[in-house]
Amino acid sequence: MDIRQLQYLSALAREKHFTRAAKACNVTQPTLSGRIRQLEQELGVPIVERGQRFHGLTAEGERVLKWAHAILDNWGSLQQEISTLRSAKGALVGRLSLGVVPSALPMAALITKAIQDSHSGIELTVLSQSSVEILRNLEDFSIDVGLTYLDNEPIEGMRAESIYMERYCLLLRDDHHLAGKASVTWAEAAKQPLCLLTPNMQNRRIIDRAFRTANSTPIIRLETNSVINLYANVHLMGLASIVPEYFLKILGPMSDIRAVPLTNPEIEHSVGLVAVDRDPVSPLVLAVFESAAQVAAPAGAGRK
């Protein structure tokens, strides 16, 4: 068994197609298929369901894949640490993938800026994902770190660190009759035509619970999985939306958009970094946590 065989298996599970997996690994399809068959022979179990095309992994193959992901993740961390040791200045180099719930994407930009300021050799991929997808992708090592809700989804077996408390405001165009108010209740917000994130998003589930607590049924005119689309529909359609209060502090003021704090009930949730709890910790993952700590205090200084 060698690392390349495990890389081929991981690619096949990801691409679900022999030819695409081979292309991703820069080898021919027969080479990839042959190395996976060799892995099956070495382990003495069937890994791939046999047929004209890829039909999935066997039960044994799924178990092998989990080990493959763990081994490949450790191999990547080892390479990162050795690269740091070889560097004349001990600089971190490598690629890191960060999964972020949509409501935390502006905060992710602050964190990635802090990473780049301290470690210019780290290349970053930031993906918008639901909280469920983040936990699943951490477990199969397709992302390195998640920025997600810490008090709504089970995060056992994860290293977690809170970055900020998410509070909520009603986003309105400045010609809306509620735009000049100091605050708006959730019951009042429910009476406005709303655009919200889709129900599979944790932010949306939090909002739905808040409306139920306020004994209110919201008027939902539009759903989207894009935060930018929320802003666009407030600006262009005159709809109202509900977003974290910190958005306008990071994104900056918009000439015709107002954010009014939501009250009764007062809702807040902890958002932070999560990563697989392991020893030793990947140098790149550690760098993310250290960089996030730089922005955590200012982010937490919101409305009292």
Coordinates of C-alpha atoms in Angstrom, one line a residue:
M1 CA 0.0 0.0 0.0
D2 CA 1.2 3.5 -0.7
I3 CA 0.0 7.1 -0.5
R4 CA -0.8 7.3 -4.2
Q5 CA -3.2 4.4 -4.0
L6 CA -5.1 6.2 -1.3
Q7 CA -5.1 9.4 -3.3
Y8 CA -6.6 7.5 -6.3
L9 CA -9.3 6.0 -4.0
S10 CA -10.2 9.4 -2.5
A11 CA -10.4 11.0 -6.0
L12 CA -12.7 8.2 -7.2
A13 CA -15.0 8.6 -4.2
R14 CA -15.1 12.4 -4.8
E15 CA -15.5 12.3 -8.6
K16 CA -17.8 9.2 -8.7
H17 CA -16.4 8.5 -12.2
F18 CA -13.2 6.6 -13.2
T19 CA -12.2 8.9 -16.0
R20 CA -12.8 12.1 -14.1
A21 CA -10.9 10.7 -11.1
A22 CA -7.9 9.7 -13.3
K23 CA -7.9 13.2 -14.9
A24 CA -7.9 14.8 -11.5
C25 CA -4.9 12.7 -10.5
N26 CA -3.1 13.3 -13.8
V27 CA -2.9 9.6 -14.7
T28 CA -4.6 7.3 -17.2
Q29 CA -7.9 5.6 -16.3
P30 CA -6.3 2.1 -16.6
T31 CA -3.5 3.2 -14.2
L32 CA -6.0 4.4 -11.6
S33 CA -8.2 1.3 -11.9
G34 CA -5.2 -1.0 -11.7
R35 CA -3.8 0.7 -8.6
I36 CA -7.2 0.4 -6.8
R37 CA -7.4 -3.3 -7.8
Q38 CA -3.9 -3.7 -6.4
L39 CA -5.1 -2.1 -3.1
E40 CA -8.1 -4.5 -3.0
Q41 CA -5.7 -7.4 -3.4
E42 CA -3.3 -6.1 -0.7
L43 CA -6.1 -5.6 1.8
G44 CA -8.1 -8.7 0.8
V45 CA -11.4 -7.0 0.5
P46 CA -13.5 -5.6 -2.4
I47 CA -13.5 -1.8 -2.4
V48 CA -15.4 -0.8 -5.5
E49 CA -18.7 -2.2 -6.7
R50 CA -17.9 -3.8 -10.0
G51 CA -19.8 -2.9 -13.2
Q52 CA -19.5 -1.1 -16.5
R53 CA -19.3 2.2 -14.7
F54 CA -18.7 3.4 -11.1
H55 CA -21.6 2.3 -8.9
G56 CA -20.1 3.2 -5.6
L57 CA -18.0 1.7 -2.9
T58 CA -18.7 -1.5 -1.0
A59 CA -19.3 -1.5 2.8
E60 CA -15.6 -2.5 3.2
G61 CA -14.6 0.2 0.7
E62 CA -16.4 2.9 2.8
R63 CA -14.4 1.8 5.8
V64 CA -11.1 1.9 3.8
L65 CA -12.1 5.4 2.5
K66 CA -12.4 6.7 6.0
W67 CA -8.9 5.5 6.9
A68 CA -7.6 6.8 3.6
H69 CA -8.9 10.3 4.4
A70 CA -7.3 10.2 7.8
I71 CA -4.0 9.0 6.4
L72 CA -4.0 11.5 3.6
D73 CA -4.8 14.3 6.1
N74 CA -1.9 13.3 8.3
W75 CA 0.4 13.0 5.3
G76 CA -0.6 16.6 4.2
S77 CA 0.1 17.9 7.7
L78 CA 3.5 16.2 7.8
Q79 CA 4.4 17.8 4.4
Q80 CA 3.3 21.2 5.8
E81 CA 5.5 20.9 8.9
I82 CA 8.5 19.7 6.9
S83 CA 8.1 22.6 4.4
T84 CA 8.1 24.9 7.4
L85 CA 11.3 23.3 8.8
R86 CA 13.0 23.6 5.4
S87 CA 12.1 27.2 5.0
A88 CA 14.9 29.5 5.9
K89 CA 12.6 31.8 7.8
G90 CA 10.3 29.0 9.1
A91 CA 7.5 30.5 7.0
L92 CA 4.3 28.5 6.6
V93 CA 3.4 27.4 3.1
G94 CA 0.6 25.3 1.7
R95 CA -3.1 25.4 0.8
L96 CA -5.9 25.5 3.3
S97 CA -9.6 25.0 2.7
L98 CA -12.2 26.8 4.9
G99 CA -15.9 26.0 5.0
V100 CA -18.1 28.9 6.1
V101 CA -21.8 29.3 6.9
P102 CA -23.2 32.1 4.7
S103 CA -23.9 34.4 7.6
A104 CA -20.3 34.3 8.6
L105 CA -18.7 35.0 5.2
P106 CA -17.9 38.6 5.9
M107 CA -16.2 37.6 9.2
A108 CA -14.3 34.9 7.2
A109 CA -12.8 37.7 5.1
L110 CA -11.4 39.4 8.3
I111 CA -9.9 36.0 9.3
T112 CA -8.3 35.3 5.9
K113 CA -6.9 38.8 5.9
A114 CA -5.3 38.2 9.3
I115 CA -3.9 34.9 7.9
Q116 CA -2.4 36.5 4.9
D117 CA -0.9 39.3 6.9
S118 CA 0.9 36.8 9.1
H119 CA 1.5 34.0 6.6
S120 CA 1.7 35.2 3.0
G121 CA 2.7 31.7 1.9
I122 CA -0.6 30.1 2.7
E123 CA -3.1 29.8 -0.2
L124 CA -6.7 29.8 0.8
T125 CA -10.0 28.4 -0.5
V126 CA -13.2 29.7 1.1
L127 CA -16.4 27.7 0.5
S128 CA -19.9 28.7 1.4
Q129 CA -21.5 25.7 3.1
S130 CA -24.3 24.8 5.5
S131 CA -23.4 23.9 9.0
V132 CA -24.3 20.2 8.3
E133 CA -22.0 20.2 5.2
I134 CA -19.2 21.7 7.2
L135 CA -19.2 19.0 9.9
R136 CA -19.5 16.3 7.2
N137 CA -16.7 17.8 5.1
L138 CA -14.5 18.1 8.2
E139 CA -15.1 14.4 9.0
D140 CA -14.0 13.3 5.5
F141 CA -11.2 15.8 5.4
S142 CA -12.4 17.6 2.3
I143 CA -12.0 20.9 4.2
D144 CA -9.5 21.8 6.9
V145 CA -11.4 24.2 9.1
G146 CA -15.0 25.4 9.5
L147 CA -16.5 28.7 10.6
T148 CA -20.0 27.8 11.9
Y149 CA -22.5 27.9 14.7
L150 CA -21.1 26.3 17.9
D151 CA -24.3 26.0 20.0
N152 CA -26.8 24.5 17.5
E153 CA -25.1 21.5 15.9
P154 CA -23.3 18.6 17.8
I155 CA -19.6 19.2 17.4
E156 CA -18.2 16.2 19.4
G157 CA -14.7 15.2 18.5
M158 CA -13.9 18.7 17.2
R159 CA -11.7 21.5 18.4
A160 CA -13.8 24.6 18.7
E161 CA -13.2 28.2 19.5
S162 CA -15.8 31.0 19.7
I163 CA -15.1 34.1 17.5
Y164 CA -18.2 36.2 18.0
M165 CA -21.8 36.3 19.1
E166 CA -24.2 36.7 16.3
R167 CA -27.1 39.1 16.9
Y168 CA -29.7 40.1 14.4
C169 CA -31.1 43.1 12.7
L170 CA -33.9 43.9 10.1
L171 CA -32.3 45.1 6.9
L172 CA -34.5 47.7 5.1
R173 CA -34.3 50.2 2.3
D174 CA -34.2 53.7 3.7
D175 CA -37.7 54.5 2.3
H176 CA -39.3 51.7 4.4
H177 CA -41.6 53.0 7.1
L178 CA -39.6 51.1 9.8
A179 CA -36.2 52.4 8.7
G180 CA -36.1 55.2 11.2
K181 CA -36.9 53.2 14.3
A182 CA -34.4 52.5 17.0
S183 CA -35.4 48.9 17.2
V184 CA -38.1 46.5 15.7
T185 CA -39.7 43.5 17.4
W186 CA -39.7 40.1 15.8
A187 CA -43.5 40.3 15.6
E188 CA -43.2 43.6 13.7
A189 CA -40.6 42.0 11.3
A190 CA -42.9 39.1 10.6
K191 CA -45.5 41.5 9.0
Q192 CA -43.0 42.7 6.4
P193 CA -42.4 41.0 3.0
L194 CA -39.1 39.2 3.7
C195 CA -36.3 37.6 1.7
L196 CA -34.4 35.0 3.8
L197 CA -31.8 32.4 3.5
T198 CA -33.0 28.9 2.5
P199 CA -34.4 26.5 5.2
N200 CA -31.3 24.2 5.0
M201 CA -29.2 27.0 6.4
Q202 CA -28.6 27.2 10.2
N203 CA -29.1 31.0 10.1
R204 CA -32.6 30.4 8.7
R205 CA -33.5 27.8 11.3
I206 CA -32.5 30.3 14.0
I207 CA -34.7 32.9 12.5
D208 CA -37.6 30.5 12.2
R209 CA -37.3 29.7 15.9
A210 CA -37.2 33.4 16.8
F211 CA -40.5 33.9 15.0
R212 CA -42.0 31.0 16.7
T213 CA -40.9 32.3 20.1
A214 CA -42.5 35.6 19.1
N215 CA -45.7 33.7 18.2
S216 CA -45.5 35.2 14.7
T217 CA -45.7 33.8 11.2
P218 CA -43.4 35.6 8.8
I219 CA -44.3 36.7 5.2
I220 CA -41.6 35.1 3.1
R221 CA -41.5 36.4 -0.5
L222 CA -38.1 35.1 -1.5
E223 CA -35.5 32.5 -0.4
T224 CA -31.9 32.3 -1.5
N225 CA -28.7 30.6 -0.4
S226 CA -26.7 33.8 -1.2
V227 CA -26.1 36.7 1.3
I228 CA -25.3 39.0 -1.6
N229 CA -28.7 38.2 -3.1
L230 CA -30.4 39.2 0.2
Y231 CA -28.8 42.6 -0.1
A232 CA -29.8 42.9 -3.8
N233 CA -33.4 42.2 -3.1
V234 CA -33.6 44.7 -0.3
H235 CA -32.0 47.3 -2.6
L236 CA -34.0 46.5 -5.8
M237 CA -37.3 45.0 -4.6
G238 CA -37.8 46.9 -1.4
L239 CA -38.1 43.6 0.6
A240 CA -36.9 43.3 4.2
S241 CA -34.3 40.8 5.3
I242 CA -32.8 39.6 8.6
V243 CA -29.0 39.5 8.8
P244 CA -26.3 39.5 11.6
E245 CA -25.8 43.0 13.0
Y246 CA -22.0 43.0 12.3
F247 CA -22.6 42.9 8.5
L248 CA -22.7 46.6 8.0
K249 CA -19.7 47.2 10.2
I250 CA -17.6 45.0 8.0
L251 CA -19.2 45.6 4.6
G252 CA -19.5 49.3 5.2
P253 CA -22.5 51.6 5.0
M254 CA -24.8 51.5 2.0
S255 CA -26.5 54.7 0.9
D256 CA -30.0 53.4 0.8
I257 CA -29.8 50.5 3.2
R258 CA -30.6 50.6 7.0
A259 CA -30.1 48.0 9.7
V260 CA -32.5 48.1 12.7
P261 CA -31.8 45.9 15.7
L262 CA -34.3 43.2 16.4
T263 CA -35.7 42.8 19.9
N264 CA -38.3 40.8 21.9
P265 CA -37.0 38.2 22.0
E266 CA -33.3 39.0 22.2
I267 CA -31.5 36.3 20.2
E268 CA -27.8 35.6 20.0
H269 CA -25.7 32.6 19.0
S270 CA -22.0 31.7 19.2
V271 CA -20.1 31.4 15.9
G272 CA -16.6 30.1 15.8
L273 CA -13.9 27.9 14.3
V274 CA -14.1 24.1 14.3
A275 CA -11.5 21.5 13.2
V276 CA -10.9 17.9 13.8
D277 CA -9.4 17.5 17.3
R278 CA -6.1 15.8 16.7
D279 CA -2.5 15.7 18.0
P280 CA -0.3 17.0 16.5
V281 CA -2.3 19.9 15.1
S282 CA -1.7 20.8 11.4
P283 CA 0.5 23.9 11.3
L284 CA -1.9 25.5 8.9
V285 CA -4.9 24.8 11.0
L286 CA -3.1 26.2 14.1
A287 CA -2.4 29.3 12.0
V288 CA -6.1 29.8 11.3
F289 CA -7.0 29.6 15.0
E290 CA -4.2 32.0 15.9
S291 CA -5.2 34.5 13.2
A292 CA -8.9 34.3 14.2
A293 CA -8.0 35.2 17.8
Q294 CA -6.7 38.5 16.5
V295 CA -10.2 39.4 15.2
A296 CA -12.3 37.8 17.9
A297 CA -12.2 40.6 20.4
P298 CA -13.2 43.4 18.0
A299 CA -15.9 41.1 16.5
G300 CA -17.4 40.5 19.9
A301 CA -17.7 44.2 20.8
G302 CA -21.3 44.5 19.5
R303 CA -24.5 45.8 21.0
K304 CA -24.8 45.4 24.8

